[in-house]
Short mmCIF file of C-alpha atoms in Angstrom, two decimals:
data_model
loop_
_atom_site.label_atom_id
_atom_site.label_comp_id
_atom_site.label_asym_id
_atom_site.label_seq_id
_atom_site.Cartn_x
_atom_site.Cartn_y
_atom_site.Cartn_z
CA UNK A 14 2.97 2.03 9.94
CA UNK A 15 -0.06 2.78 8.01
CA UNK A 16 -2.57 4.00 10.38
CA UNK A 17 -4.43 6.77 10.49
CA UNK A 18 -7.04 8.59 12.29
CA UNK A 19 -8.01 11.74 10.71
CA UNK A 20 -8.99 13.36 14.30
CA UNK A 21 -5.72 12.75 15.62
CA UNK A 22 -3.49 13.52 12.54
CA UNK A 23 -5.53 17.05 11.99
CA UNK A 24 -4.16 17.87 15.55
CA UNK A 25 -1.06 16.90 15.04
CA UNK A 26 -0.67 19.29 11.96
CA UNK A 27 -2.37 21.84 13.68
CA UNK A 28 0.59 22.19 15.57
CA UNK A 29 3.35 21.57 13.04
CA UNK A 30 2.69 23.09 9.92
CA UNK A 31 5.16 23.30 7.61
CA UNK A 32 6.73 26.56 6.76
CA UNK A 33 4.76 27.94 3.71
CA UNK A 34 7.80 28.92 1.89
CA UNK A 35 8.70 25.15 1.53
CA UNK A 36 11.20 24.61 -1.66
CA UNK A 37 9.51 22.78 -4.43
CA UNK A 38 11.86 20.18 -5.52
CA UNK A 39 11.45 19.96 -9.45
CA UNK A 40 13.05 16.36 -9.69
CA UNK A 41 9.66 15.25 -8.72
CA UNK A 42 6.85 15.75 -10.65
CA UNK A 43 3.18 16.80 -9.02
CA UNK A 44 0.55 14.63 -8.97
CA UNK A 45 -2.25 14.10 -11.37
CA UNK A 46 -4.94 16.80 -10.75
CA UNK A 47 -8.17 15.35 -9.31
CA UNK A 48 -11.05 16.67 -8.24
CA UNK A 49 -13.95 15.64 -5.32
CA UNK A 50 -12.94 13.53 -2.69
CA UNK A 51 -9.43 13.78 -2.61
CA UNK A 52 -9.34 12.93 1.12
CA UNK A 53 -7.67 9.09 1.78
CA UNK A 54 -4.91 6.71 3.18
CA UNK A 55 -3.11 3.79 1.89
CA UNK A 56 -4.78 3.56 -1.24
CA UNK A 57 -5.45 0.50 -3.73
CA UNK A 58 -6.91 1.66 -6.94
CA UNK A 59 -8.58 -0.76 -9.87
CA UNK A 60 -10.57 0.19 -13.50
CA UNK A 61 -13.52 -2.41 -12.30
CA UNK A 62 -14.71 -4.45 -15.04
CA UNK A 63 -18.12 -2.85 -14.73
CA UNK A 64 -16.78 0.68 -15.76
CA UNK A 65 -16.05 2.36 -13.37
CA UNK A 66 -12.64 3.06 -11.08
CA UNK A 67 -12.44 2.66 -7.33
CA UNK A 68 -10.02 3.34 -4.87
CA UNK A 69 -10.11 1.80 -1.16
CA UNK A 70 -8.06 2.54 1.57
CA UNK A 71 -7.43 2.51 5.75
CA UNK A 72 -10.27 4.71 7.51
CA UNK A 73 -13.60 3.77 8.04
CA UNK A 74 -14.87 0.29 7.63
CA UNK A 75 -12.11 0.54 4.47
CA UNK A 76 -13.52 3.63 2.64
CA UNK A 77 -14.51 3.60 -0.92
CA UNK A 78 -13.94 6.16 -3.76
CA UNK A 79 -15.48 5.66 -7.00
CA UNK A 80 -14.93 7.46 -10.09
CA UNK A 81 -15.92 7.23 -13.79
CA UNK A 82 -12.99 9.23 -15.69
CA UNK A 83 -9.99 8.73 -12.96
CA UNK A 84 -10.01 12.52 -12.56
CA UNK A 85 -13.26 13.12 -10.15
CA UNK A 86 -13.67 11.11 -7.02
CA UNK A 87 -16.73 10.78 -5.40
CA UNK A 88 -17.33 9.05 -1.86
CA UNK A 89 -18.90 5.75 -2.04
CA UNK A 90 -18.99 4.78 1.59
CA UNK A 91 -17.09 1.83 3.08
CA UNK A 92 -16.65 -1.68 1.48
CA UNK A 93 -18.66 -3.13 4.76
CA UNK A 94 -21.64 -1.85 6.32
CA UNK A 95 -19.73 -3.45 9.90
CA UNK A 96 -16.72 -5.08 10.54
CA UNK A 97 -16.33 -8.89 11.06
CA UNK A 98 -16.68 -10.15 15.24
CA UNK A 99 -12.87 -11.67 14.87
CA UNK A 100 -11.67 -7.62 13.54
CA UNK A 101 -11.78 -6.86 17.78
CA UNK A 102 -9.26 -9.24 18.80
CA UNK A 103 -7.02 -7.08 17.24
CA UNK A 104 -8.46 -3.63 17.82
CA UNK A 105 -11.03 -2.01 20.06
CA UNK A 106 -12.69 -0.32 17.42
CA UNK A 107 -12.66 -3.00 14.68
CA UNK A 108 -10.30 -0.44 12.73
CA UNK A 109 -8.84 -1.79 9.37
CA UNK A 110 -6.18 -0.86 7.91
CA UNK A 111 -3.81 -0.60 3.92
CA UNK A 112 -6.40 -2.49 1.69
CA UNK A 113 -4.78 -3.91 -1.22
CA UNK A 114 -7.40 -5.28 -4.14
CA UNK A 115 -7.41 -7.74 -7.09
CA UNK A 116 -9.02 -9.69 -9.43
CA UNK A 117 -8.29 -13.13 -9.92
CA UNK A 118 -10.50 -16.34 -10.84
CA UNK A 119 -13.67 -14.39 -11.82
CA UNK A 120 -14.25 -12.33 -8.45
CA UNK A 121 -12.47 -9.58 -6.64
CA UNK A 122 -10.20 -10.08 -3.41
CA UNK A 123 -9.82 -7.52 -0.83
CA UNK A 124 -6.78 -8.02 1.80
CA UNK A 125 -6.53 -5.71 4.94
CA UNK A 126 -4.78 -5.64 7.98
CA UNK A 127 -6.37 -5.28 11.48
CA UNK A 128 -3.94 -4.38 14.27
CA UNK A 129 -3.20 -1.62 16.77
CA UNK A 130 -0.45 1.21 17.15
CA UNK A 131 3.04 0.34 18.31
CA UNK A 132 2.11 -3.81 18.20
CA UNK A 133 3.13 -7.06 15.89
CA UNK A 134 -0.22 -9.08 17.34
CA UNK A 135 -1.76 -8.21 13.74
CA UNK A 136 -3.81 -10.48 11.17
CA UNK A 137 -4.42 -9.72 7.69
CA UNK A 138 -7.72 -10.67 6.05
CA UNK A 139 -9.73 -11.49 3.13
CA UNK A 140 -12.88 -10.66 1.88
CA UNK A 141 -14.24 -11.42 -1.64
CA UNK A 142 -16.96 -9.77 -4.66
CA UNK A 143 -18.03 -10.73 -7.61
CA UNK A 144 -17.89 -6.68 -8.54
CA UNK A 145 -15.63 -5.28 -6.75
CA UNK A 146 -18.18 -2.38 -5.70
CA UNK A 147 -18.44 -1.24 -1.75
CA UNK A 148 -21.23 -2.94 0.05
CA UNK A 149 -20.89 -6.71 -2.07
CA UNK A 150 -17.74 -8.18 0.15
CA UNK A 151 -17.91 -11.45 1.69
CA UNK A 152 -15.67 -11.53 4.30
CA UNK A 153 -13.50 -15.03 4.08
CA UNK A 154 -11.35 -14.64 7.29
CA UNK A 155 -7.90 -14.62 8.61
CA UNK A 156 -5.23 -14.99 6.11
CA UNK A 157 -1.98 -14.84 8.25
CA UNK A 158 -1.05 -13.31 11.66
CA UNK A 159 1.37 -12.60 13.82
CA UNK A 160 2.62 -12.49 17.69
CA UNK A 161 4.60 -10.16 19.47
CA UNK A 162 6.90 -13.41 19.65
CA UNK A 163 7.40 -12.88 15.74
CA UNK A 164 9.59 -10.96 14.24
CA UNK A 165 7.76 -9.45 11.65
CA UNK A 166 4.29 -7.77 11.31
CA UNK A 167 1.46 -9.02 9.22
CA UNK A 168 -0.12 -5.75 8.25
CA UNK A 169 0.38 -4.18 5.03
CA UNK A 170 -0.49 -6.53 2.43
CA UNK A 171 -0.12 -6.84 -1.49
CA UNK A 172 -0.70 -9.94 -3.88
CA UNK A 173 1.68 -10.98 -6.64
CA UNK A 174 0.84 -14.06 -9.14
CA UNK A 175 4.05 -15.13 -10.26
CA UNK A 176 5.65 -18.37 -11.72
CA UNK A 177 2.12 -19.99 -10.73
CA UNK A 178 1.71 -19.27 -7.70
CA UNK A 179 0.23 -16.58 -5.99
CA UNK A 180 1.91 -14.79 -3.40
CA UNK A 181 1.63 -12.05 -0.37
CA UNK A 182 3.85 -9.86 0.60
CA UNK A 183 3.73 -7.32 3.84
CA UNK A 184 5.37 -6.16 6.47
CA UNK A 185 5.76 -3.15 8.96
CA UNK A 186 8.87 -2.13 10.89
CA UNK A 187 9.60 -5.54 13.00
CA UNK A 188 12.50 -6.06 10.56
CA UNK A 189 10.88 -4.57 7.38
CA UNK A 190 9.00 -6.77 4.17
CA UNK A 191 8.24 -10.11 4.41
CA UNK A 192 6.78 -12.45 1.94
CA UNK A 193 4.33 -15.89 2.19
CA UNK A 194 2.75 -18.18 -0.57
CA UNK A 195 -1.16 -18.36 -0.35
CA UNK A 196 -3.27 -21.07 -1.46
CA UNK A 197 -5.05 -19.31 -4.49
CA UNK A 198 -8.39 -21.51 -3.77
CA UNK A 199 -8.36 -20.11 -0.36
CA UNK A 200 -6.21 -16.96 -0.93
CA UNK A 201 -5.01 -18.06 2.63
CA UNK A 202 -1.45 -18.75 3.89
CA UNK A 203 -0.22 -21.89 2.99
CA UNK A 204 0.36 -24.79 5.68
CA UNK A 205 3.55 -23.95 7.25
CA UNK A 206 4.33 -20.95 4.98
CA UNK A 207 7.99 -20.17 4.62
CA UNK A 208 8.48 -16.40 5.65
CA UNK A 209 10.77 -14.97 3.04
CA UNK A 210 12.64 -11.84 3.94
CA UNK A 211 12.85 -9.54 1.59
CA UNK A 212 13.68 -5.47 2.56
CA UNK A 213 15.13 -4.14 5.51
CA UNK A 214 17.22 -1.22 7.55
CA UNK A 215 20.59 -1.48 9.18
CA UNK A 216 18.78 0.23 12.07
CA UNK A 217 16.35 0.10 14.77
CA UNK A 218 13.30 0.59 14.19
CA UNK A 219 13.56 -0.71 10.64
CA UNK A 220 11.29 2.07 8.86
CA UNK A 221 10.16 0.24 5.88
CA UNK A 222 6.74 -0.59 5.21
CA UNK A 223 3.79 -0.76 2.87
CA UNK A 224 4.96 -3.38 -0.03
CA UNK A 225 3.63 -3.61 -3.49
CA UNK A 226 5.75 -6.01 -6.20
CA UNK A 227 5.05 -5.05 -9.97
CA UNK A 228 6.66 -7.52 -12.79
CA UNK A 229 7.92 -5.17 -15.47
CA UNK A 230 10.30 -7.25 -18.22
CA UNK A 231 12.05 -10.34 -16.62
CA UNK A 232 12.13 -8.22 -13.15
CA UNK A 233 10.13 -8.15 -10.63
CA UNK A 234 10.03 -4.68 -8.81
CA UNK A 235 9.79 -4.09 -5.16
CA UNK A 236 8.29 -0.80 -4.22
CA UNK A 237 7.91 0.31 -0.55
CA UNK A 238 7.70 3.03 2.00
CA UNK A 239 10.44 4.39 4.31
CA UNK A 240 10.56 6.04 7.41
CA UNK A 241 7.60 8.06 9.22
CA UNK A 242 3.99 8.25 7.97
CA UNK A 243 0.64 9.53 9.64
CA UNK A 244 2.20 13.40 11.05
CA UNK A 245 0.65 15.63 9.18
CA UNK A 246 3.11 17.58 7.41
CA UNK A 247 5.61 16.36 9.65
CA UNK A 248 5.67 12.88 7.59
CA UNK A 249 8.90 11.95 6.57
CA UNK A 250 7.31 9.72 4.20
CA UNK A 251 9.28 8.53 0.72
CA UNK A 252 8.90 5.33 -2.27
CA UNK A 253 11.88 3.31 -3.01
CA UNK A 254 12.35 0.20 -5.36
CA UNK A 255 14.30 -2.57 -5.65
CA UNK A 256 14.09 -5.24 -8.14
CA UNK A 257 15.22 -9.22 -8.24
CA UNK A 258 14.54 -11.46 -11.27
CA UNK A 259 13.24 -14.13 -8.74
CA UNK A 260 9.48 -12.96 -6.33
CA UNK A 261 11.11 -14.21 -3.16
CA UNK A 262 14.18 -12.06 -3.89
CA UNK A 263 17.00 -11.07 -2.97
CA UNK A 264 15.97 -7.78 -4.13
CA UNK A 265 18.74 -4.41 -4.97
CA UNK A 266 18.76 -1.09 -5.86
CA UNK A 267 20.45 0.25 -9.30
CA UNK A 268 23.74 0.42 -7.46
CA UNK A 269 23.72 -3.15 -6.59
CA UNK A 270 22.81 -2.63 -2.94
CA UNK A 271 20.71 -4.96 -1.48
CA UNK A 272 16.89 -4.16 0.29
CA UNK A 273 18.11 -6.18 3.09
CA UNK A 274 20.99 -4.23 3.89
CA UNK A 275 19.09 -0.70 3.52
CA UNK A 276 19.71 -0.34 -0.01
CA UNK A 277 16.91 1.45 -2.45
CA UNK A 278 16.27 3.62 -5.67
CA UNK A 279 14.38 6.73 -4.56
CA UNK A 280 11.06 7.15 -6.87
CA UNK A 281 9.03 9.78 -5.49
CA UNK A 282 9.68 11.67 -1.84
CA UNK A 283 8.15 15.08 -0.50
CA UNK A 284 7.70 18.19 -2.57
CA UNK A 285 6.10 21.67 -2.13
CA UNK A 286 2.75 21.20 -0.47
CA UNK A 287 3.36 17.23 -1.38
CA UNK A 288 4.53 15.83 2.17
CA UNK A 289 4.93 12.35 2.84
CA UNK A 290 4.59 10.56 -0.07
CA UNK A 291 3.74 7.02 0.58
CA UNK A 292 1.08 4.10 1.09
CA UNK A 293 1.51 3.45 -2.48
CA UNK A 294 0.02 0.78 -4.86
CA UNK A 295 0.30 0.11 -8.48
CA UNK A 296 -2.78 -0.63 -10.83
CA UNK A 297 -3.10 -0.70 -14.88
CA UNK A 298 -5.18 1.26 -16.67
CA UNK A 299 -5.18 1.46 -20.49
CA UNK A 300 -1.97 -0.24 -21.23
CA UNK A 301 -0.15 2.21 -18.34
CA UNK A 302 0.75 1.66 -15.68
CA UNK A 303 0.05 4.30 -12.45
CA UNK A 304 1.48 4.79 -9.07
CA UNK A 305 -1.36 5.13 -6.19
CA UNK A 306 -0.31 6.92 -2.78
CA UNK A 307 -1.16 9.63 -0.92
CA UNK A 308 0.76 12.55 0.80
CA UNK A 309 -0.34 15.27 3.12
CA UNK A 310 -0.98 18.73 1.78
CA UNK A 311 1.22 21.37 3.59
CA UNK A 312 -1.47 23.66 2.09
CA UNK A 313 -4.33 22.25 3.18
CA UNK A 314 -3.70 21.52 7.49
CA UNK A 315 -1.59 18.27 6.44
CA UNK A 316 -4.50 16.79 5.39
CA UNK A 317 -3.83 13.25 3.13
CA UNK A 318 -4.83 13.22 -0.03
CA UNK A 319 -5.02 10.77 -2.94
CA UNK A 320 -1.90 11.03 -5.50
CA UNK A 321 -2.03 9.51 -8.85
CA UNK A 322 1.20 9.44 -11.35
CA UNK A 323 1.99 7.38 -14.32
CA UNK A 324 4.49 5.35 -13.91
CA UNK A 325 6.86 4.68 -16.96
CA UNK A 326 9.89 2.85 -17.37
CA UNK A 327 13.12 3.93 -19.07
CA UNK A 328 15.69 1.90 -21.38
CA UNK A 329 17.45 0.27 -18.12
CA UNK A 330 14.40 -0.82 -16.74
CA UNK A 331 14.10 1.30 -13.39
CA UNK A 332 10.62 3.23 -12.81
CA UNK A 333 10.50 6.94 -13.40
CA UNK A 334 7.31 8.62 -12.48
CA UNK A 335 5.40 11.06 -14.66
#
């Protein structure tokens, strides 16, 4: 589940590094070289209208990256200067977590999740800009929750607009992705909100997490993240995709297998130093699109650190990274 705390995940690798002679698997390619702050967790990357790139993501009061070229990534602080009162009822420490952002009827939305390890009480939020910069959100409330009497976990979020409506998907473990329709005035839940299902595993404790849904063609294309994240270089971390010609699914791999019975196209999974890949997002930029996620550097203590990859698509339609 995508939550992090960089105190206790430095530990954790300090313990279990990776062996340093770890095979490099060439099917994969490396990420996109950056430079600066490279340090982050479950990041949602946009090309702002106002010029510059940013990147947000779980630690902090959601941290901020900014960036004028893509390639250098400077810290920008956190897109609030506190969290919101109603954050606590969720966590102690008002801890946010797997920001997703978008731009839709003139102003920016930011969705989050506030929860705690290990639990389904969870709420995801929304908070609004007319920029999209850190320190210019207007936090708008709860969006949609969750009980331990649920069977599904509202953390995790990522919009879709599709056949005009706008949509939310999410989901963590608690029998995998789930999807709801928002009001776009509100960018809340709609009353009574049908809970579509949409990815799962055969298994106990149903490691799939971390949604994002891309249209591509007549397709839409469900990307998400399986098994363990937040070890160090002990994440087992890895992308698959899925894709249905309908939002609310049902969604299968290039085999035919369906999400809901386990099924899944591997796009991008650990590599060299490149552990964990996962938390990922998709964002345009330029007429390409780019996959968003970060991994934990076997080189550098496990520490997570922002990948970027272009994302391309071949003659049958699946994704290939670049």
């Amino acid at each position: 589940m995508k939550r992090f705390r960089l105190a206790a995940l430095l530990a954790a690798a300090a313990v279990a590094l990776l062996p340093t002679t770890a095979r490099a698997d060439t099917a994969y390619p490396d990420p996109r070289p950056i430079t600066g702050q490279e340090i982050i967790h479950d990041p949602t990357v946009s090309h702002l209208k106002s010029g510059p790139y940013v990147a947000y993501s779980t630690g902090g009061i959601i941290g901020a990256r900014l960036s004028d070229d893509g390639t250098q990534w400077d810290d920008a602080g956190n897109a609030f200067a506190e969290p919101p009162s109603w954050w606590y009822e969720y966590n102690d420490t008002g801890d946010p977590w797997a920001p997703d952002l978008s731009y839709r009827a003139g102003r920016y939305w930011l969705y989050y999740a506030v929860s705690s390890w290990g639990t389904n009480h969870s709420a995801i939020g929304v908070a609004t800009s007319p920029s999209g910069l850190p320190g210019t959100w207007t936090d708008q409330g709860k969006v949609f929750t969750s009980e331990t009497s649920d069977t599904w976990n509202a953390i995790d979020p990522a919009l879709i607009q599709a056949d005009g409506k706008l949509w939310m998907a999410f989901g963590s473990y608690w029998t995998g992705i789930r999807m709801v329709e928002l009001d776009p005035k509100t960018g809340k839940a709609v009353t009574g909100a049908t809970v579509h299902h949409l990815a799962t595993r055969p298994d106990a404790p149903y490691a799939v997490e971390g949604p994002y849904i891309v249209k591509h063609g007549r397709y839409y294309y469900l990307f998400a993240s399986y098994d363990a994240c937040c070890s160090g270089v002990n994440s087992t971390y890895k992308i698959k995709v899925g894709r249905s010609t309908s939002v609310t699914g049902p969604y299968v791999d290039s085999t035919g297998a369906a999400l809901l019975e386990g099924g899944g196209d591997l796009v991008l999974e650990g590599h060299g130093r490149y552990v964990g890949t996962g938390g990922q997002s998709v964002f345009q930029d330029k007429g390409a699109d780019w996959l968003a996620y970060h991994y934990y550097d076997a080189e550098d203590d496990g520490t997570p650190k922002l990948g970027l990859n272009k994302l391309s698509w071949q003659k049958n339609g699946w994704p290939v990274v670049r």
